[in-house]
Tab-separated table of C-alpha atoms in Angstrom:
chain	number	residue	atom	x	y	z
A	1	UNK	CA	-14.568	17.983	-32.886
A	2	UNK	CA	-15.680	21.484	-31.826
A	3	UNK	CA	-15.122	22.823	-28.341
A	4	UNK	CA	-18.832	22.600	-27.496
A	5	UNK	CA	-18.780	18.807	-27.922
A	6	UNK	CA	-15.571	18.110	-25.987
A	7	UNK	CA	-16.355	16.013	-22.925
A	8	UNK	CA	-14.794	17.241	-19.680
A	9	UNK	CA	-14.463	15.788	-16.192
A	10	UNK	CA	-14.777	18.263	-13.330
A	11	UNK	CA	-14.370	16.248	-10.123
A	12	UNK	CA	-11.119	16.228	-8.139
A	13	UNK	CA	-9.036	13.051	-8.169
A	14	UNK	CA	-7.752	13.844	-4.665
A	15	UNK	CA	-11.163	14.452	-3.048
A	16	UNK	CA	-11.996	11.730	-0.559
A	17	UNK	CA	-15.307	11.019	1.124
A	18	UNK	CA	-15.910	12.897	4.389
A	19	UNK	CA	-15.142	11.260	7.704
A	20	UNK	CA	-18.376	9.830	9.129
A	21	UNK	CA	-20.298	11.751	11.754
A	22	UNK	CA	-19.840	8.981	14.326
A	23	UNK	CA	-16.072	9.113	13.796
A	24	UNK	CA	-16.120	12.895	14.162
A	25	UNK	CA	-18.194	12.680	17.343
A	26	UNK	CA	-15.794	10.165	18.874
A	27	UNK	CA	-12.799	12.283	17.872
A	28	UNK	CA	-14.367	15.315	19.527
A	29	UNK	CA	-14.936	13.263	22.688
A	30	UNK	CA	-11.244	12.311	22.699
A	31	UNK	CA	-10.208	15.929	22.229
A	32	UNK	CA	-12.420	17.007	25.096
A	33	UNK	CA	-10.670	14.554	27.410
A	34	UNK	CA	-7.251	15.812	26.339
A	35	UNK	CA	-6.049	12.197	26.243
A	36	UNK	CA	-4.602	12.168	22.746
A	37	UNK	CA	-1.383	10.315	23.593
A	38	UNK	CA	-1.934	6.576	23.428
A	39	UNK	CA	-0.503	5.940	26.900
A	40	UNK	CA	-2.476	8.735	28.557
A	41	UNK	CA	-5.156	6.395	29.936
A	42	UNK	CA	-6.508	5.698	33.392
A	43	UNK	CA	-5.887	2.438	35.252
A	44	UNK	CA	-7.855	-0.335	33.542
A	45	UNK	CA	-8.851	1.910	30.630
A	46	UNK	CA	-8.209	0.931	27.011
A	47	UNK	CA	-7.280	3.821	24.757
A	48	UNK	CA	-8.481	4.156	21.173
A	49	UNK	CA	-5.124	2.993	19.770
A	50	UNK	CA	-5.224	-0.189	21.850
A	51	UNK	CA	-8.821	-0.875	20.820
A	52	UNK	CA	-8.004	-0.288	17.151
A	53	UNK	CA	-5.144	-2.775	17.427
A	54	UNK	CA	-7.414	-5.413	18.934
A	55	UNK	CA	-10.042	-4.863	16.256
A	56	UNK	CA	-7.670	-4.822	13.284
A	57	UNK	CA	-5.905	-7.949	14.536
A	58	UNK	CA	-9.310	-9.644	14.716
A	59	UNK	CA	-10.175	-8.426	11.209
A	60	UNK	CA	-6.916	-9.850	9.865
A	61	UNK	CA	-7.097	-13.067	11.876
A	62	UNK	CA	-3.700	-12.129	13.334
A	63	UNK	CA	-2.525	-12.576	16.900
A	64	UNK	CA	-1.067	-9.092	17.273
A	65	UNK	CA	-1.331	-5.589	15.817
A	66	UNK	CA	0.578	-2.354	16.360
A	67	UNK	CA	-0.632	1.079	15.215
A	68	UNK	CA	2.104	3.339	13.844
A	69	UNK	CA	2.695	6.845	12.546
A	70	UNK	CA	2.704	5.636	8.929
A	71	UNK	CA	2.989	2.525	6.785
A	72	UNK	CA	6.560	3.541	6.013
A	73	UNK	CA	7.342	3.407	9.723
A	74	UNK	CA	5.467	0.107	10.034
A	75	UNK	CA	7.781	-1.343	7.368
A	76	UNK	CA	10.857	0.078	9.067
A	77	UNK	CA	9.768	-1.308	12.445
A	78	UNK	CA	9.050	-4.649	10.786
A	79	UNK	CA	12.522	-4.820	9.254
A	80	UNK	CA	14.213	-3.944	12.542
A	81	UNK	CA	11.989	-6.277	14.555
A	82	UNK	CA	12.634	-9.361	12.408
A	83	UNK	CA	16.373	-8.817	12.736
A	84	UNK	CA	17.583	-6.868	9.698
A	85	UNK	CA	21.087	-5.494	10.297
A	86	UNK	CA	22.976	-2.735	8.442
A	87	UNK	CA	24.432	-4.109	5.230
A	88	UNK	CA	21.912	-6.941	4.895
A	89	UNK	CA	20.415	-7.549	1.451
A	90	UNK	CA	16.649	-7.165	1.060
A	91	UNK	CA	14.756	-8.310	-2.021
A	92	UNK	CA	12.082	-5.899	-3.256
A	93	UNK	CA	10.060	-5.511	-6.442
A	94	UNK	CA	11.282	-2.588	-8.544
A	95	UNK	CA	7.785	-1.119	-9.064
A	96	UNK	CA	6.716	0.518	-5.816
A	97	UNK	CA	6.505	3.880	-4.059
A	98	UNK	CA	9.296	5.730	-2.276
A	99	UNK	CA	8.442	4.736	1.349
A	100	UNK	CA	9.332	1.109	0.558
A	101	UNK	CA	12.954	1.694	-0.483
A	102	UNK	CA	12.970	4.418	2.170
A	103	UNK	CA	12.294	1.857	4.895
A	104	UNK	CA	15.078	-0.365	3.556
A	105	UNK	CA	17.517	2.545	3.452
A	106	UNK	CA	16.449	3.648	6.939
A	107	UNK	CA	17.345	0.181	8.208
A	108	UNK	CA	20.826	0.544	6.695
A	109	UNK	CA	20.212	-2.374	4.378
A	110	UNK	CA	21.055	-2.969	0.720
A	111	UNK	CA	18.178	-3.197	-1.745
A	112	UNK	CA	18.109	-6.014	-4.316
A	113	UNK	CA	15.554	-5.050	-6.948
A	114	UNK	CA	13.480	-7.708	-8.686
A	115	UNK	CA	11.967	-7.293	-12.150
A	116	UNK	CA	8.214	-6.959	-12.743
A	117	UNK	CA	6.002	-8.455	-15.440
A	118	UNK	CA	3.368	-7.082	-17.808
A	119	UNK	CA	0.688	-7.492	-15.127
A	120	UNK	CA	2.687	-5.109	-12.869
A	121	UNK	CA	3.545	-7.795	-10.317
A	122	UNK	CA	6.910	-9.164	-9.256
A	123	UNK	CA	8.664	-11.463	-11.725
A	124	UNK	CA	8.767	-14.780	-9.860
A	125	UNK	CA	11.444	-16.214	-12.161
A	126	UNK	CA	13.760	-13.290	-11.423
A	127	UNK	CA	12.817	-13.514	-7.750
A	128	UNK	CA	13.875	-17.146	-7.499
A	129	UNK	CA	17.121	-16.418	-9.318
A	130	UNK	CA	18.031	-13.620	-6.894
A	131	UNK	CA	16.721	-15.503	-3.837
A	132	UNK	CA	19.342	-18.195	-4.530
A	133	UNK	CA	22.056	-15.794	-3.333
A	134	UNK	CA	23.097	-17.238	0.059
A	135	UNK	CA	23.555	-13.693	1.424
A	136	UNK	CA	19.871	-12.863	0.847
A	137	UNK	CA	17.377	-13.831	3.546
A	138	UNK	CA	14.906	-10.909	3.668
A	139	UNK	CA	12.107	-10.112	1.224
A	140	UNK	CA	9.949	-6.981	1.403
A	141	UNK	CA	7.231	-7.327	-1.233
A	142	UNK	CA	5.103	-4.359	-2.208
A	143	UNK	CA	1.658	-5.329	-3.482
A	144	UNK	CA	1.900	-2.210	-5.571
A	145	UNK	CA	-1.329	-0.523	-6.616
A	146	UNK	CA	-3.289	-3.502	-5.344
A	147	UNK	CA	-1.936	-6.151	-7.726
A	148	UNK	CA	-1.259	-9.540	-6.121
A	149	UNK	CA	1.157	-11.976	-7.710
A	150	UNK	CA	0.720	-15.755	-7.506
A	151	UNK	CA	1.109	-15.969	-3.734
A	152	UNK	CA	1.175	-19.778	-3.789
A	153	UNK	CA	4.264	-19.793	-5.972
A	154	UNK	CA	5.789	-16.869	-4.081
A	155	UNK	CA	5.503	-18.727	-0.774
A	156	UNK	CA	7.081	-21.813	-2.323
A	157	UNK	CA	10.083	-19.678	-3.297
A	158	UNK	CA	10.281	-18.152	0.181
A	159	UNK	CA	10.201	-21.565	1.840
A	160	UNK	CA	12.710	-23.090	-0.601
A	161	UNK	CA	15.274	-20.321	-0.026
A	162	UNK	CA	14.499	-19.533	3.612
A	163	UNK	CA	13.317	-15.986	2.925
A	164	UNK	CA	11.644	-13.992	5.704
A	165	UNK	CA	8.709	-12.267	4.011
A	166	UNK	CA	7.349	-8.837	4.973
A	167	UNK	CA	4.304	-7.598	3.058
A	168	UNK	CA	3.656	-3.977	2.148
A	169	UNK	CA	-0.142	-3.992	1.924
A	170	UNK	CA	-0.651	-0.239	1.626
A	171	UNK	CA	-2.812	-0.891	-1.461
A	172	UNK	CA	-4.274	-4.308	-0.554
A	173	UNK	CA	-6.051	-3.801	2.761
A	174	UNK	CA	-9.174	-5.932	2.384
A	175	UNK	CA	-7.789	-7.977	-0.525
A	176	UNK	CA	-7.367	-11.770	-0.674
A	177	UNK	CA	-5.437	-14.433	-2.534
A	178	UNK	CA	-7.419	-17.669	-2.791
A	179	UNK	CA	-9.457	-16.719	0.286
A	180	UNK	CA	-6.417	-15.757	2.413
A	181	UNK	CA	-6.030	-12.094	3.335
A	182	UNK	CA	-3.214	-10.050	1.917
A	183	UNK	CA	-0.857	-9.355	4.784
A	184	UNK	CA	-1.303	-12.784	6.370
A	185	UNK	CA	1.242	-14.636	4.219
A	186	UNK	CA	4.466	-13.211	5.588
A	187	UNK	CA	6.083	-12.829	8.981
A	188	UNK	CA	4.697	-9.267	9.120
A	189	UNK	CA	1.977	-7.372	7.253
A	190	UNK	CA	2.171	-3.569	6.954
A	191	UNK	CA	-0.814	-1.366	6.102
A	192	UNK	CA	-1.439	2.309	5.421
A	193	UNK	CA	-4.184	4.620	6.677
A	194	UNK	CA	-2.914	7.647	4.776
A	195	UNK	CA	-5.665	9.732	3.174
A	196	UNK	CA	-5.580	8.015	-0.227
A	197	UNK	CA	-5.704	4.475	1.161
A	198	UNK	CA	-8.617	2.234	2.176
A	199	UNK	CA	-9.032	3.840	5.600
A	200	UNK	CA	-8.271	7.504	6.165
A	201	UNK	CA	-6.597	9.028	9.220
A	202	UNK	CA	-4.523	11.518	7.248
A	203	UNK	CA	-1.353	9.621	8.123
A	204	UNK	CA	-1.020	6.268	9.857
A	205	UNK	CA	0.001	2.653	9.608
A	206	UNK	CA	-0.768	-0.768	11.054
A	207	UNK	CA	1.561	-3.727	11.578
A	208	UNK	CA	0.301	-7.289	12.093
A	209	UNK	CA	2.134	-10.487	13.016
A	210	UNK	CA	1.680	-13.795	14.823
A	211	UNK	CA	5.233	-13.736	16.184
A	212	UNK	CA	5.422	-12.719	19.881
A	213	UNK	CA	9.086	-11.716	19.718
A	214	UNK	CA	8.545	-9.565	16.631
A	215	UNK	CA	5.582	-7.691	18.111
A	216	UNK	CA	7.385	-7.154	21.426
A	217	UNK	CA	10.347	-5.567	19.669
A	218	UNK	CA	8.044	-3.575	17.369
A	219	UNK	CA	6.069	-2.181	20.315
A	220	UNK	CA	9.236	-1.020	22.080
A	221	UNK	CA	10.729	0.270	18.823
A	222	UNK	CA	7.536	2.260	18.198
A	223	UNK	CA	8.055	4.262	21.366
A	224	UNK	CA	6.317	2.474	24.223
A	225	UNK	CA	9.097	3.329	26.695
A	226	UNK	CA	8.383	0.877	29.548
A	227	UNK	CA	4.618	1.306	29.100
A	228	UNK	CA	4.164	-1.734	26.869
A	229	UNK	CA	1.850	-3.311	29.442
A	230	UNK	CA	-0.783	-0.794	28.297
A	231	UNK	CA	-0.915	-2.585	24.939
A	232	UNK	CA	-3.634	-5.211	24.831
A	233	UNK	CA	-2.709	-6.788	21.476
A	234	UNK	CA	0.528	-8.287	22.779
A	235	UNK	CA	2.140	-11.410	24.244
A	236	UNK	CA	2.924	-11.901	27.938
A	237	UNK	CA	5.161	-9.506	29.809
A	238	UNK	CA	7.986	-12.053	29.987
A	239	UNK	CA	8.567	-11.640	26.237
A	240	UNK	CA	9.277	-7.937	26.729
A	241	UNK	CA	11.640	-8.604	29.619
A	242	UNK	CA	14.028	-10.359	27.232
A	243	UNK	CA	14.332	-7.398	24.847
A	244	UNK	CA	13.426	-4.219	26.731
A	245	UNK	CA	17.037	-3.068	27.240
A	246	UNK	CA	18.179	-4.156	23.777
A	247	UNK	CA	15.532	-2.408	21.687
A	248	UNK	CA	15.835	1.287	20.735
A	249	UNK	CA	12.879	3.701	20.842
A	250	UNK	CA	12.148	5.105	17.362
A	251	UNK	CA	9.128	7.165	18.496
A	252	UNK	CA	6.658	6.286	15.729
A	253	UNK	CA	3.380	5.730	17.562
A	254	UNK	CA	-0.163	6.387	16.426
A	255	UNK	CA	-2.208	8.619	18.732
A	256	UNK	CA	-5.703	8.063	20.113
A	257	UNK	CA	-7.214	10.768	17.921
A	258	UNK	CA	-6.289	9.104	14.653
A	259	UNK	CA	-7.188	5.686	16.030
A	260	UNK	CA	-10.670	6.952	16.923
A	261	UNK	CA	-11.238	7.917	13.279
A	262	UNK	CA	-10.181	4.484	12.046
A	263	UNK	CA	-12.198	2.263	14.354
A	264	UNK	CA	-15.502	3.205	12.734
A	265	UNK	CA	-14.031	2.973	9.243
A	266	UNK	CA	-12.813	-0.554	9.921
A	267	UNK	CA	-16.383	-1.673	10.555
A	268	UNK	CA	-17.330	-0.523	7.039
A	269	UNK	CA	-14.127	-1.566	5.263
A	270	UNK	CA	-15.461	-4.592	3.386
A	271	UNK	CA	-18.415	-2.607	2.070
A	272	UNK	CA	-16.074	0.163	0.943
A	273	UNK	CA	-13.978	-2.412	-0.892
A	274	UNK	CA	-17.066	-3.582	-2.785
A	275	UNK	CA	-17.839	0.005	-3.777
A	276	UNK	CA	-14.306	0.489	-5.116
A	277	UNK	CA	-14.596	-2.670	-7.173
A	278	UNK	CA	-17.893	-1.571	-8.705
A	279	UNK	CA	-16.114	1.509	-10.029
A	280	UNK	CA	-12.999	-0.383	-11.043
A	281	UNK	CA	-14.969	-2.894	-13.069
A	282	UNK	CA	-16.721	-0.157	-15.078
A	283	UNK	CA	-13.367	1.477	-15.777
A	284	UNK	CA	-11.577	-1.778	-16.576
A	285	UNK	CA	-14.207	-2.942	-19.048
A	286	UNK	CA	-14.303	0.490	-20.650
A	287	UNK	CA	-10.524	0.922	-20.905
A	288	UNK	CA	-10.083	-2.519	-22.443
A	289	UNK	CA	-12.558	-1.530	-25.166
A	290	UNK	CA	-10.383	1.439	-26.227
A	291	UNK	CA	-7.964	0.605	-29.061
A	292	UNK	CA	-4.400	0.964	-27.817
A	293	UNK	CA	-5.336	0.773	-24.109
A	294	UNK	CA	-4.830	-2.460	-22.148
A	295	UNK	CA	-5.531	-3.428	-18.538
A	296	UNK	CA	-3.928	-6.713	-17.426
A	297	UNK	CA	-6.249	-9.598	-16.664
A	298	UNK	CA	-6.645	-10.159	-12.921
A	299	UNK	CA	-5.947	-13.746	-11.716
A	300	UNK	CA	-8.934	-15.878	-10.707
A	301	UNK	CA	-7.536	-16.430	-7.207
A	302	UNK	CA	-7.167	-12.689	-6.602
A	303	UNK	CA	-9.851	-10.728	-4.763
A	304	UNK	CA	-8.576	-7.211	-5.315
A	305	UNK	CA	-9.582	-3.760	-4.070
A	306	UNK	CA	-9.765	-1.405	-7.046
A	307	UNK	CA	-8.976	1.917	-5.390
A	308	UNK	CA	-6.782	2.742	-8.385
A	309	UNK	CA	-6.493	1.446	-11.914
A	310	UNK	CA	-3.515	0.964	-14.219
A	311	UNK	CA	-3.344	0.446	-17.959
A	312	UNK	CA	-0.656	0.202	-20.618
A	313	UNK	CA	-0.285	2.101	-23.891
A	314	UNK	CA	1.619	-0.747	-25.518
A	315	UNK	CA	3.861	0.179	-28.415
A	316	UNK	CA	3.698	3.944	-27.839
A	317	UNK	CA	6.749	6.181	-27.522
A	318	UNK	CA	7.437	8.854	-24.900
A	319	UNK	CA	6.203	11.748	-27.034
A	320	UNK	CA	2.900	10.037	-27.789
A	321	UNK	CA	2.356	9.098	-24.147
A	322	UNK	CA	3.079	12.654	-22.973
A	323	UNK	CA	0.588	13.948	-25.540
A	324	UNK	CA	-1.987	11.420	-24.311
A	325	UNK	CA	-1.461	12.479	-20.678
A	326	UNK	CA	-1.638	16.185	-21.520
A	327	UNK	CA	-4.804	15.780	-23.575
A	328	UNK	CA	-6.467	13.774	-20.796
A	329	UNK	CA	-5.508	16.371	-18.182
A	330	UNK	CA	-6.859	19.174	-20.369
A	331	UNK	CA	-10.208	17.376	-20.230
A	332	UNK	CA	-9.976	16.939	-16.442
A	333	UNK	CA	-8.696	13.336	-16.221
A	334	UNK	CA	-5.553	13.194	-14.077
A	335	UNK	CA	-3.212	10.323	-14.908
A	336	UNK	CA	0.238	9.453	-13.569
A	337	UNK	CA	3.011	7.891	-15.609
A	338	UNK	CA	5.696	5.684	-14.088
A	339	UNK	CA	7.816	5.923	-17.218
A	340	UNK	CA	8.857	9.496	-16.465
A	341	UNK	CA	12.572	9.876	-15.827
A	342	UNK	CA	11.844	12.474	-13.127
A	343	UNK	CA	9.806	11.853	-9.941
A	344	UNK	CA	6.456	13.657	-9.995
A	345	UNK	CA	4.161	14.000	-6.987
A	346	UNK	CA	3.839	10.612	-5.282
A	347	UNK	CA	5.254	8.829	-8.335
A	348	UNK	CA	8.864	7.773	-8.792
A	349	UNK	CA	10.661	4.971	-10.606
A	350	UNK	CA	13.602	3.089	-9.122
A	351	UNK	CA	16.066	5.176	-11.152
A	352	UNK	CA	15.248	8.101	-8.859
A	353	UNK	CA	16.469	6.332	-5.708
A	354	UNK	CA	20.010	7.678	-5.988
A	355	UNK	CA	20.580	7.319	-2.235
A	356	UNK	CA	21.326	3.628	-2.915
A	357	UNK	CA	24.069	4.539	-5.368
A	358	UNK	CA	23.988	3.178	-8.901
A	359	UNK	CA	21.305	0.500	-9.026
A	360	UNK	CA	21.500	-2.033	-11.856
A	361	UNK	CA	19.244	-1.407	-14.839
A	362	UNK	CA	16.173	-3.621	-15.035
A	363	UNK	CA	15.225	-3.907	-18.699
A	364	UNK	CA	11.888	-5.661	-18.257
A	365	UNK	CA	10.752	-3.276	-15.530
A	366	UNK	CA	11.768	-0.302	-17.674
A	367	UNK	CA	9.823	-1.729	-20.610
A	368	UNK	CA	6.657	-2.204	-18.538
A	369	UNK	CA	6.807	1.153	-16.757
A	370	UNK	CA	7.578	3.027	-19.978
A	371	UNK	CA	3.991	2.530	-21.182
A	372	UNK	CA	2.079	2.241	-17.883
A	373	UNK	CA	-0.455	4.847	-16.746
A	374	UNK	CA	-2.016	5.074	-13.296
A	375	UNK	CA	-5.255	6.647	-12.060
A	376	UNK	CA	-6.838	7.040	-8.637
A	377	UNK	CA	-10.442	5.887	-8.195
A	378	UNK	CA	-11.830	7.833	-5.222
A	379	UNK	CA	-15.233	6.845	-3.855
A	380	UNK	CA	-16.420	10.387	-4.515
A	381	UNK	CA	-16.738	9.203	-8.144
A	382	UNK	CA	-20.000	7.450	-8.992
A	383	UNK	CA	-20.486	4.911	-11.782
A	384	UNK	CA	-21.574	7.585	-14.270
A	385	UNK	CA	-18.366	9.468	-13.501
A	386	UNK	CA	-16.422	6.325	-14.375
A	387	UNK	CA	-18.321	5.977	-17.650
A	388	UNK	CA	-17.558	9.605	-18.507
A	389	UNK	CA	-13.844	9.034	-17.847
A	390	UNK	CA	-13.929	6.084	-20.249
A	391	UNK	CA	-15.585	8.228	-22.914
A	392	UNK	CA	-13.010	10.990	-22.461
A	393	UNK	CA	-10.057	8.616	-22.688
A	394	UNK	CA	-11.589	7.000	-25.768
A	395	UNK	CA	-11.668	10.404	-27.450
A	396	UNK	CA	-8.138	11.186	-26.245
A	397	UNK	CA	-6.850	7.861	-27.562
A	398	UNK	CA	-8.405	8.466	-30.983
A	399	UNK	CA	-6.720	11.871	-31.132
A	400	UNK	CA	-3.258	11.026	-29.823
A	401	UNK	CA	-2.379	7.348	-30.160
A	402	UNK	CA	-0.682	6.167	-33.300
């Protein structure tokens, strides 16, 4: 193939859609008032953070919501608010991103890694085996890259072994399992509004729960001081009275400026999810038609949000995969590889989390990650862009895969 006929992709994989004009106008209004801090409101006034919490709780069908500085902090606040103590053991799937083990480490807890399967979700057989340990009562699941496991079976395991479930839904905001929203299965749901997630405030997180004691502790932990009455997505003041002197301030609030950007995006979230899935479906069908490239079949009960896509190069060795990645990048297609022994960018495998000491080797997880590639699907790509990416990877596969 001559250089003139080589297909190339020229769009950026990190370029997100612009913030809407109505969001920008509201943000400018907030800046003109100077009231960026969430508790800087007049008597009887609801700030943007409080309104966002009301609206996201309603969207989730949850009783309470707390806006946070990040999803990582939402997970940390969740762990502390449900009662995790230093030295406690927390189950977690081995395929996730660094803020998840970071939250566990921040809480002083011990991580118990669970294997994953070929569809990139937690291995429920290994989960049940490790949940049988009488010293294990916490479970932080990461719905990594938007893949939901069989949540019916997972909840059966949690109930059988008395596990308290916290969901990391950084990649599943707007997703469902059998008609039930991701984030509504566990004691707490944690969501991200970082730039590359389903709503964009640069950095940010949201925590949802139906438990009045958990939300009261989370609100104080987040840095409410004694201003928790200004929250409107909360239980009665008597709940706070029980814990206000026992709950440390970790200063991890969201501000009114970021909340103002998110409120308008929330109104359009379901439509945005549909747009992501239109792109995902073009990519998935195309990738599965390339010899040597395999996307796992999504379960019938899963309503996913395809803001990224993963595929496996089954049977390929490290050299071949590196050649595949390099050839794709040369043509403008940026892929990540979770089989790399070194952390790169946002990507790291559990072997890089040395702050936990020597973690046990997980053979099945290593096998799956060794051949798994990952690609962002920003909404700045149109359907023709997705078709071009498929064509490029088809050419790359023909050239590099054995």
